[in-house]
Structures are given as structure tokens and as C-alpha cells.
PDB file of C-alpha atoms in Angstrom:
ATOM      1  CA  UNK W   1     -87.651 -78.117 196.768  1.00 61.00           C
ATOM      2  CA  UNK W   2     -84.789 -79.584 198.911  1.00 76.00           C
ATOM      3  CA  UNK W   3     -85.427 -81.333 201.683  1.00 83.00           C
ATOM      4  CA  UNK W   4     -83.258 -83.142 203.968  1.00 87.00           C
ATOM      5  CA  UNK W   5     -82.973 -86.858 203.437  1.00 82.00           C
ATOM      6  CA  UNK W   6     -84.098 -87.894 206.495  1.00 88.00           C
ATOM      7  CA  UNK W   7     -87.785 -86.028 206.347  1.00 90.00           C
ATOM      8  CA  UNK W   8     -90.226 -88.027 205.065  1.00 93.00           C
ATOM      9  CA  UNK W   9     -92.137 -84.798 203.785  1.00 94.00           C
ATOM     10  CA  UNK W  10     -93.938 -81.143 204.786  1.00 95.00           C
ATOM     11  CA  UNK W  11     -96.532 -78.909 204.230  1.00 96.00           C
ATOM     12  CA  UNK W  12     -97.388 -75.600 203.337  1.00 96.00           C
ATOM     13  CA  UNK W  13    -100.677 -73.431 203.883  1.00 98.00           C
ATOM     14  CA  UNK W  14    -100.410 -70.683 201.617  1.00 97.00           C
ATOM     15  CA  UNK W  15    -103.515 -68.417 200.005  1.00 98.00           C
ATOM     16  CA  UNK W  16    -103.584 -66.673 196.836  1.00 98.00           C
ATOM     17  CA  UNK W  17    -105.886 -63.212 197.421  1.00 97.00           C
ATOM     18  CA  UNK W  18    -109.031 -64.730 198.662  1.00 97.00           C
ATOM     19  CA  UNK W  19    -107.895 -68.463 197.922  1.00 98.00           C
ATOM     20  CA  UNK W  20    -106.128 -71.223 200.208  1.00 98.00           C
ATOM     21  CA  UNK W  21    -104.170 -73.877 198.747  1.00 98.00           C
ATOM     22  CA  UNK W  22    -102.778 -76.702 200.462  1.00 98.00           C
ATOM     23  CA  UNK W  23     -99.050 -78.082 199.699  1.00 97.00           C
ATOM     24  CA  UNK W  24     -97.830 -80.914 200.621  1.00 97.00           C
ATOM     25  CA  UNK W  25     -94.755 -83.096 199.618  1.00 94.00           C
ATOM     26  CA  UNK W  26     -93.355 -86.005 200.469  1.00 94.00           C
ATOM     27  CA  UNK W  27     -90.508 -87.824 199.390  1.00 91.00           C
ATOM     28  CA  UNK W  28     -89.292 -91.387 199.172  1.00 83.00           C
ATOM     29  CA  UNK W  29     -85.546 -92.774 197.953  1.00 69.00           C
ATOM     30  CA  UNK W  30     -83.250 -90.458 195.835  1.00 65.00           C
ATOM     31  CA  UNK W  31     -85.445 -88.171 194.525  1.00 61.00           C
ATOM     32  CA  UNK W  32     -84.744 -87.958 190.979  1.00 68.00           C
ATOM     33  CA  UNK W  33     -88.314 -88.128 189.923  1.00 78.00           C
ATOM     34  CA  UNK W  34     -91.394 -85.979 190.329  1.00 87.00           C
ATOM     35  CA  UNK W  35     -95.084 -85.975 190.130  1.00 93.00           C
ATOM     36  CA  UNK W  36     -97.089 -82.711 190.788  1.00 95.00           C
ATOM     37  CA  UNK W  37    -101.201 -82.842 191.358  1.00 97.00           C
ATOM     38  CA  UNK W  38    -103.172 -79.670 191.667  1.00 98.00           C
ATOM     39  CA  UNK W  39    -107.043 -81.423 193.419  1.00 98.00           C
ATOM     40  CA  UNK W  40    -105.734 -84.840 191.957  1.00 97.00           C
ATOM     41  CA  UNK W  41    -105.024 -83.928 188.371  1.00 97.00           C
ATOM     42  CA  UNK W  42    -101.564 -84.791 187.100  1.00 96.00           C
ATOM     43  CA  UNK W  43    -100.035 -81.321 186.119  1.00 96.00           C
ATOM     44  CA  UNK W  44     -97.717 -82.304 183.543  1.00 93.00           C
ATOM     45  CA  UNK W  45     -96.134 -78.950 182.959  1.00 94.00           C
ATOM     46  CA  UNK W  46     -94.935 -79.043 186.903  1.00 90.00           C
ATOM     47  CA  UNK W  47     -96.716 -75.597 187.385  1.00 94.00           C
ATOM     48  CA  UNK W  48     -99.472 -74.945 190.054  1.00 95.00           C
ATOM     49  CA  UNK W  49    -101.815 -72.677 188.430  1.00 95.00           C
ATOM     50  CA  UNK W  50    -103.171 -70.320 190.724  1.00 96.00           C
ATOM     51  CA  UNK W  51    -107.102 -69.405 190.490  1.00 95.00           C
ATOM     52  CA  UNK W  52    -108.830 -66.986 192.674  1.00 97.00           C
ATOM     53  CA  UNK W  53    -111.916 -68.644 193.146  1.00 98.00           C
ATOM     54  CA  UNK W  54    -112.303 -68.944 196.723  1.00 98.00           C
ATOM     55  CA  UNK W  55    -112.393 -72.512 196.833  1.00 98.00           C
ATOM     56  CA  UNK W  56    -109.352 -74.480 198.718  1.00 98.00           C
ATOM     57  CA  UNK W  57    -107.091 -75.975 196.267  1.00 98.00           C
ATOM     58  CA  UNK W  58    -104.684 -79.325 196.809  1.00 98.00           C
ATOM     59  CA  UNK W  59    -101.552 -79.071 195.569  1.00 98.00           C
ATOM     60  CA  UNK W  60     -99.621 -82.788 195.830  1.00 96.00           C
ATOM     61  CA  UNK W  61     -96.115 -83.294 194.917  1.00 94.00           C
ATOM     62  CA  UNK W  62     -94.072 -86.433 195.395  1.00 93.00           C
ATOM     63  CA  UNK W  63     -90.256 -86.925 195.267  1.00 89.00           C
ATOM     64  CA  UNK W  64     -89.121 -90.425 193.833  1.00 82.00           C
TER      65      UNK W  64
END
């Protein structure tokens, strides 16, 4: 994503069939770096995988 300087962050609701996830990001400095967690788990491949299991999901990125 590309957000303006100036925000600090947003979020997104968004569901998947019969799942909700929550995204937020937030950002801090230049930007340059990034850290993705799906419920808290480092996702090293920068990809949310998307389940259908009805349970409400966390997805976490931070800009750096």
C-alpha cells in the first residue's frame, strides 16, 4: 500500500465468504521496510492466506 506521509496508519474490515479479517497498517519514517502478521505470526512470504473457517483473523502490517 501507499499511504500518505502524514497518516500514521488505517484499517480495513474485509470478510472472506463466511470469514472476517481485520487489517490494519501503520507506518513510521520512510517506509522502506515491512513486516506482515496474520493472528501474530510473522508471514515471511508477505502473503495473507485466506481460510474460511469462520473465525476472525488479524492481519498486521507495519511500514518502516
Amino acid at each position: 500500500p501507499c499511504l500518505p506521509a502524514h497518516w500514521p496508519g488505517c484499517s480495513i474490515d474485509y470478510s472472506y465468504r463466511d470469514t472476517p479479517y481485520r487489517i490494519e497498517i501503520s507506518q513510521s519514517g520512510s517506509a522502506t521496510a515491512r513486516e506482515l502478521r496474520l493472528d501474530g505470526e510473522l508471514q515471511a512470504d508477505g502473503a495473507v492466506p485466506l481460510r474460511d473457517d469462520g473465525r476472525p483473523h488479524r492481519a498486521e502490517l507495519h511500514l518502516t
